[in-house]
Short mmCIF file of C-alpha atoms in Angstrom, two decimals:
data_model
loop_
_atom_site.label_atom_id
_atom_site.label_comp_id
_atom_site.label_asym_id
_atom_site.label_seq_id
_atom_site.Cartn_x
_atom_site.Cartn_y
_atom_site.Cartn_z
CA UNK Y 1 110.24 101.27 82.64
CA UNK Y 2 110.08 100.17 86.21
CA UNK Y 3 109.67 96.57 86.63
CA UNK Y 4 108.91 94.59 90.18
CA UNK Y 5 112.12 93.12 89.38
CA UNK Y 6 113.90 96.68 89.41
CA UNK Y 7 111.83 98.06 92.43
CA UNK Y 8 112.98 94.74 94.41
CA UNK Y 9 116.83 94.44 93.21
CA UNK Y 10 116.77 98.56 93.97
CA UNK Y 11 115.61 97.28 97.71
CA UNK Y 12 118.47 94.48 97.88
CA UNK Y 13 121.20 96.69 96.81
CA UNK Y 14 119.95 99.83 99.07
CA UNK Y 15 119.75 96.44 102.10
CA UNK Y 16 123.80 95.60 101.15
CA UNK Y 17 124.26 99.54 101.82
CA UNK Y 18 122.98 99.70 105.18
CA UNK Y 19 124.73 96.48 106.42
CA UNK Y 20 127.95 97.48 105.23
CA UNK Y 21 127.51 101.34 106.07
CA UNK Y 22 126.47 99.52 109.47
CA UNK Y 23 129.69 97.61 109.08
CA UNK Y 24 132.33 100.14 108.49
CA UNK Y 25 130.63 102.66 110.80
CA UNK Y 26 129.99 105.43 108.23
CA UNK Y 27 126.39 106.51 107.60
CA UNK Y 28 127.55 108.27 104.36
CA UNK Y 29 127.66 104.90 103.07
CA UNK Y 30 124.58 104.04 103.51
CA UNK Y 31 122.84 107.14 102.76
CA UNK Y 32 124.89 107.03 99.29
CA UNK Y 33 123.99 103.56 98.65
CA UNK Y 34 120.47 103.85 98.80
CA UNK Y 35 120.33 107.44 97.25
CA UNK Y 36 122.40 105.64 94.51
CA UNK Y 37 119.77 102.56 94.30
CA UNK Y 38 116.83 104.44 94.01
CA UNK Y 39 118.44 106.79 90.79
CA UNK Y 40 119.21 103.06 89.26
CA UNK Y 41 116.02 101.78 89.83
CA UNK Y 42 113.79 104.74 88.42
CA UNK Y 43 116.27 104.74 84.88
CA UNK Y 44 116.44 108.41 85.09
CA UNK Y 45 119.90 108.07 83.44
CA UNK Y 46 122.11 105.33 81.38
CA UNK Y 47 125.50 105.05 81.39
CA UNK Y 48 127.93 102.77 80.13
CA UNK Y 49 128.30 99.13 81.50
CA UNK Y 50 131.62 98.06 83.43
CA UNK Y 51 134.03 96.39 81.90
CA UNK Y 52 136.30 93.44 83.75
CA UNK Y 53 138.79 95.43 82.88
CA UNK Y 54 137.47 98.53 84.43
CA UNK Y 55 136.39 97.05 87.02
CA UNK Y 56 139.84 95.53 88.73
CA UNK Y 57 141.37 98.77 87.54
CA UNK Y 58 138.37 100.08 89.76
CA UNK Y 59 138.83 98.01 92.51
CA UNK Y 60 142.28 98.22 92.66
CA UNK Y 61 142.50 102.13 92.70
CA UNK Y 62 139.26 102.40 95.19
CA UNK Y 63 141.00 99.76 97.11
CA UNK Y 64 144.34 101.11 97.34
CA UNK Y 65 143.52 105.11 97.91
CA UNK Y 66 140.51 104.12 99.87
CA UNK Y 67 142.65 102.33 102.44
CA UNK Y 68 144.11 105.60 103.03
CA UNK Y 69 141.75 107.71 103.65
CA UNK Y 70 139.58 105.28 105.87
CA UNK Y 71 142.47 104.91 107.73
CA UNK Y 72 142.43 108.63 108.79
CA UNK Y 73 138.29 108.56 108.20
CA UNK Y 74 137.69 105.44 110.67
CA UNK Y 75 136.92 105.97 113.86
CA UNK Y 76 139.74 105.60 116.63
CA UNK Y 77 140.48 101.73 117.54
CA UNK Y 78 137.72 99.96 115.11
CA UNK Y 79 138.64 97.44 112.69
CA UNK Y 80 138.39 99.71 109.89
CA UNK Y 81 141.35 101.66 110.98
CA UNK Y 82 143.17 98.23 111.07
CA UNK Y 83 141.79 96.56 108.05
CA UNK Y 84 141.21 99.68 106.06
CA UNK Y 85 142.74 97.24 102.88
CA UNK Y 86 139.73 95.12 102.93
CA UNK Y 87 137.15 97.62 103.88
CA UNK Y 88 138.13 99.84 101.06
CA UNK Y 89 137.50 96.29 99.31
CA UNK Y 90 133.69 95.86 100.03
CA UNK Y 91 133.29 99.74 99.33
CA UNK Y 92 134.73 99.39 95.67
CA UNK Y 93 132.29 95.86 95.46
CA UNK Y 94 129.14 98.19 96.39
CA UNK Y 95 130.44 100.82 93.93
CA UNK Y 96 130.22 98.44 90.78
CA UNK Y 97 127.32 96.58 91.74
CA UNK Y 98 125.45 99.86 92.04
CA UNK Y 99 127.18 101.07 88.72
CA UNK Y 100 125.91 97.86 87.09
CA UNK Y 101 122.30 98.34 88.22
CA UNK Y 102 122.55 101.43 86.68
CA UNK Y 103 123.99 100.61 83.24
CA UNK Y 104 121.79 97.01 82.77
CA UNK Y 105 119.80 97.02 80.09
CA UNK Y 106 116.11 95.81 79.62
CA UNK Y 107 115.43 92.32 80.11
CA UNK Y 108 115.13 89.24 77.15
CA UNK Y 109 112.28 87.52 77.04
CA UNK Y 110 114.00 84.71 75.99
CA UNK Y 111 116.92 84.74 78.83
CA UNK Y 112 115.53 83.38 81.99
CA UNK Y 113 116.87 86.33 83.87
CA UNK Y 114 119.22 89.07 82.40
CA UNK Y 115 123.02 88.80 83.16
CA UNK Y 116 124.02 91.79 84.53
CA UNK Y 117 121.05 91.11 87.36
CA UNK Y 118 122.49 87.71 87.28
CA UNK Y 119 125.98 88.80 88.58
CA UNK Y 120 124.35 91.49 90.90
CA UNK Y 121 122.72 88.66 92.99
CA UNK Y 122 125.40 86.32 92.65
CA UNK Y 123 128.07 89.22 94.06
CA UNK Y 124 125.65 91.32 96.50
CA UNK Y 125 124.44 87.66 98.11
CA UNK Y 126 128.57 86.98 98.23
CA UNK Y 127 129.21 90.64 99.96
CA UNK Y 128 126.19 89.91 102.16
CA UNK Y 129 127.19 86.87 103.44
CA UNK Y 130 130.98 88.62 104.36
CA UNK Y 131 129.48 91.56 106.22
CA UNK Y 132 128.68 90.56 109.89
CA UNK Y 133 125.60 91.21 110.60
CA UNK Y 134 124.96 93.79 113.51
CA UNK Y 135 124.00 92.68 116.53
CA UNK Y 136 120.96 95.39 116.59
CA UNK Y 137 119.94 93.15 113.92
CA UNK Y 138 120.30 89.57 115.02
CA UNK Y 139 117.27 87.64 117.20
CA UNK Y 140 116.98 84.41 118.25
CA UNK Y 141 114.83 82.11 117.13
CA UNK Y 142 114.13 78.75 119.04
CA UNK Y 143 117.60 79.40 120.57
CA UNK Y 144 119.35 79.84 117.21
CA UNK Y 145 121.16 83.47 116.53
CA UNK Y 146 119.05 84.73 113.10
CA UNK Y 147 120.71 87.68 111.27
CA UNK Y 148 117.31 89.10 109.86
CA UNK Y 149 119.10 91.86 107.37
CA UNK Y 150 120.73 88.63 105.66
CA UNK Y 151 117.61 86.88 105.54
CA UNK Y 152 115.84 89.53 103.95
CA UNK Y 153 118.48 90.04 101.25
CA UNK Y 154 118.10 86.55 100.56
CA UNK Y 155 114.10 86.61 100.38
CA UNK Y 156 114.73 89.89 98.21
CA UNK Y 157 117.05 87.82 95.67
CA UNK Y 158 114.51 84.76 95.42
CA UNK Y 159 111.61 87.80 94.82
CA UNK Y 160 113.81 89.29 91.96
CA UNK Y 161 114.02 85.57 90.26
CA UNK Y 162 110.45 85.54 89.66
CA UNK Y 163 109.45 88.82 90.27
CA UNK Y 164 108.34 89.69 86.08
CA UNK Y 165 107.49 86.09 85.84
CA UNK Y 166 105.02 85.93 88.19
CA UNK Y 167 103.96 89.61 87.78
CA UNK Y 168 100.70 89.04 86.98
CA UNK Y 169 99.50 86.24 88.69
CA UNK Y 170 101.15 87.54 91.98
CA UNK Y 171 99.10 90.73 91.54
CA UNK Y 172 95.87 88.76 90.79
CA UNK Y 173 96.54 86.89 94.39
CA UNK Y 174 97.89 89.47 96.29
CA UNK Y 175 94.14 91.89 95.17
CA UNK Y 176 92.63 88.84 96.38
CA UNK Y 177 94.06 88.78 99.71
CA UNK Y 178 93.53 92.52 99.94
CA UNK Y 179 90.94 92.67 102.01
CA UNK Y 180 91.56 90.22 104.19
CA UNK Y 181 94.57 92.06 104.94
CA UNK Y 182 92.39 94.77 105.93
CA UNK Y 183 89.51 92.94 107.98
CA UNK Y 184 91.43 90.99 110.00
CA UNK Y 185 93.23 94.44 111.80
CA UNK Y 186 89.81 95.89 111.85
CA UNK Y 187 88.08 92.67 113.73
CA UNK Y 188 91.18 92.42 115.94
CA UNK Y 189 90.30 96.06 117.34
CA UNK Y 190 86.81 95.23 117.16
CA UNK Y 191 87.03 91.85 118.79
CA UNK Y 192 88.84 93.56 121.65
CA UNK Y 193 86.58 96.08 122.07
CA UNK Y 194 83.33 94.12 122.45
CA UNK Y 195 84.90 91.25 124.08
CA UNK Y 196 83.77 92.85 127.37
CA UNK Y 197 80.32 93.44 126.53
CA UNK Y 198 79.47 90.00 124.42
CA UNK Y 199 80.99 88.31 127.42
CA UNK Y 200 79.04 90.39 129.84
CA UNK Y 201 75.48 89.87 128.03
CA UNK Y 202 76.37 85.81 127.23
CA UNK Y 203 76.45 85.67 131.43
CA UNK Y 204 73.31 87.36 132.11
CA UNK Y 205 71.15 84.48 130.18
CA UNK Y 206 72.81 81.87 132.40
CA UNK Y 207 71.13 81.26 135.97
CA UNK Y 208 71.42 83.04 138.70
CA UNK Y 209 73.48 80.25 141.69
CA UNK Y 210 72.49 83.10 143.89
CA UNK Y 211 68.38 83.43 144.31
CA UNK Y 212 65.90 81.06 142.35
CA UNK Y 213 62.44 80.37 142.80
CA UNK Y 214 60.37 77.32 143.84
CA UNK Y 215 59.08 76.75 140.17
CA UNK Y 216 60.08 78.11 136.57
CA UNK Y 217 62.11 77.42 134.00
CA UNK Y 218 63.23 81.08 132.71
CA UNK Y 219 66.84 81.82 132.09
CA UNK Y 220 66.99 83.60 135.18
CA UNK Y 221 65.24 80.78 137.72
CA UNK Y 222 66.59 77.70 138.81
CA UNK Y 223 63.92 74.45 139.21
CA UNK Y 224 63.74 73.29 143.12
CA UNK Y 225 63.33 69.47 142.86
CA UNK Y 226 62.85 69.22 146.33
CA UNK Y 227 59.07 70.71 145.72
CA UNK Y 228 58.04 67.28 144.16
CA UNK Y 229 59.31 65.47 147.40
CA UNK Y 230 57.76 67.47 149.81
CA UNK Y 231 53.75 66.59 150.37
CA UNK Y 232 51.93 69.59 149.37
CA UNK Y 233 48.02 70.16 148.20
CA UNK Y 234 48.94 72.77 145.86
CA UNK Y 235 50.09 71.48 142.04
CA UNK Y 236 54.08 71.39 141.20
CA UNK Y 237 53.32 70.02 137.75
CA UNK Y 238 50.26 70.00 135.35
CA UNK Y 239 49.25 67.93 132.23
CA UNK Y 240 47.06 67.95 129.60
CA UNK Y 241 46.39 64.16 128.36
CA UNK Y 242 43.42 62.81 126.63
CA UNK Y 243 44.06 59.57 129.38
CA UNK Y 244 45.23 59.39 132.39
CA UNK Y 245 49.24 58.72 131.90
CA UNK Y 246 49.87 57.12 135.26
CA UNK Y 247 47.82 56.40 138.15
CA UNK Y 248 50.54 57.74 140.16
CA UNK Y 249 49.35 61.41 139.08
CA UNK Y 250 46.12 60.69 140.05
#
């Protein structure tokens, strides 16, 4: 069965392939690792788990006969050629944490969180944090240097903590934010587009600085108080009153 917590540990160990493929400078790696991720995560397959035994038997035979062939493999004057030892090192870690994703079993409901995914975010966060991040992937933030591959491994590990917990109620939210995930795109477009016209049409109601008339009060007139200084015969202003207001309109 595929889980959230599968689909999301699948994404963290297919992330620790393309930093370290990154790393060593050998695409296979990554295209392996992820290939490799995505077969774990959709249980096609089970095989047995890894033993401790098997696996520093494993690391010390990968480690060993895959310092010798990176050391031909690597490309001329990188640090793999030098360090093949300790590359071939990370390579046989990525091999039995993507063995161990593939032989975990289901999870306990009474175990907070299942071992074997236990010791695959304890060692992939460890591996993580040893492979420099590449510089393609590094911004800076407020002046400080972010590596945002190991940030997202990180915010992948805390997601496959809680990620069966919370299954439900995260749905239930995230259907409710749903579409206002897909207005506010929409009225950003929209917004843009008619910001021309609405601003066009608000400035037409305003008055006109340019011509008004003696008298009126319409959008498009401005009042001329210097018609109720000037003597004139002709009436500026008339009211309707019962008694006369003032004698000064008289």
């Amino acid at each position: 069965m595929i889980t959230l917590s599968n689909l999301f540990l699948a994404l963290f160990l297919a992330l620790i392939s393309l930093q370290l493929g990154l790393y060593v400078e050998f695409p296979i790696v990554t295209l392996m690792g992820c290939g490799l991720s995505v077969l774990g995560g959709l249980r096609l397959f089970t095989i047995e788990r890894p033993t401790w035994g098997l696996l520093f038997v494993m690391v010390a035979s990968v480690g060993f006969v895959g310092s010798e062939l990176l050391e031909d493999w690597a490309v001329e004057g990188s640090w793999v050629q030098s360090s093949s030892l300790y590359a071939a090192f990370l390579l046989s870690i990525l091999v039995y944490l993507l063995w161990l994703f593939a032989a975990r079993g289901s999870a306990s409901a009474q175990a907070p969180l299942e071992r074997d995914t236990q010791t695959i975010l304890v060692m992939g966060l460890i591996l993580l944090l040893l492979i420099p991040p590449p510089q393609a992937a590094v911004v800076s933030l407020f002046g400080i240097p972010i590596a945002m591959l190991t940030v997202a491994g990180m915010l992948l590990a805390s997601i496959v903590l809680i990620a069966d917990r919370c299954a439900g109620v995260l749905l239930s939210r995230l259907l409710l934010m749903l579409p206002l995930f897909l207005i506010v795109p929409v009225m950003l477009v929209l917004l843009g587009t008619a910001q021309g016209p609405i601003v066009a049409a608000l400035g037409s109601i305003f008055p006109d600085s340019d011509g008004y008339s003696n008298i009126g009060f319409s959008p498009y007139q401005r009042l001329d108080a210097s018609v109720f200084l000037r003597p004139s015969t002709s009436p500026v202003m008339r009211i309707e009153a019962a008694t006369l207001p003032s004698r000064y309109l008289a």
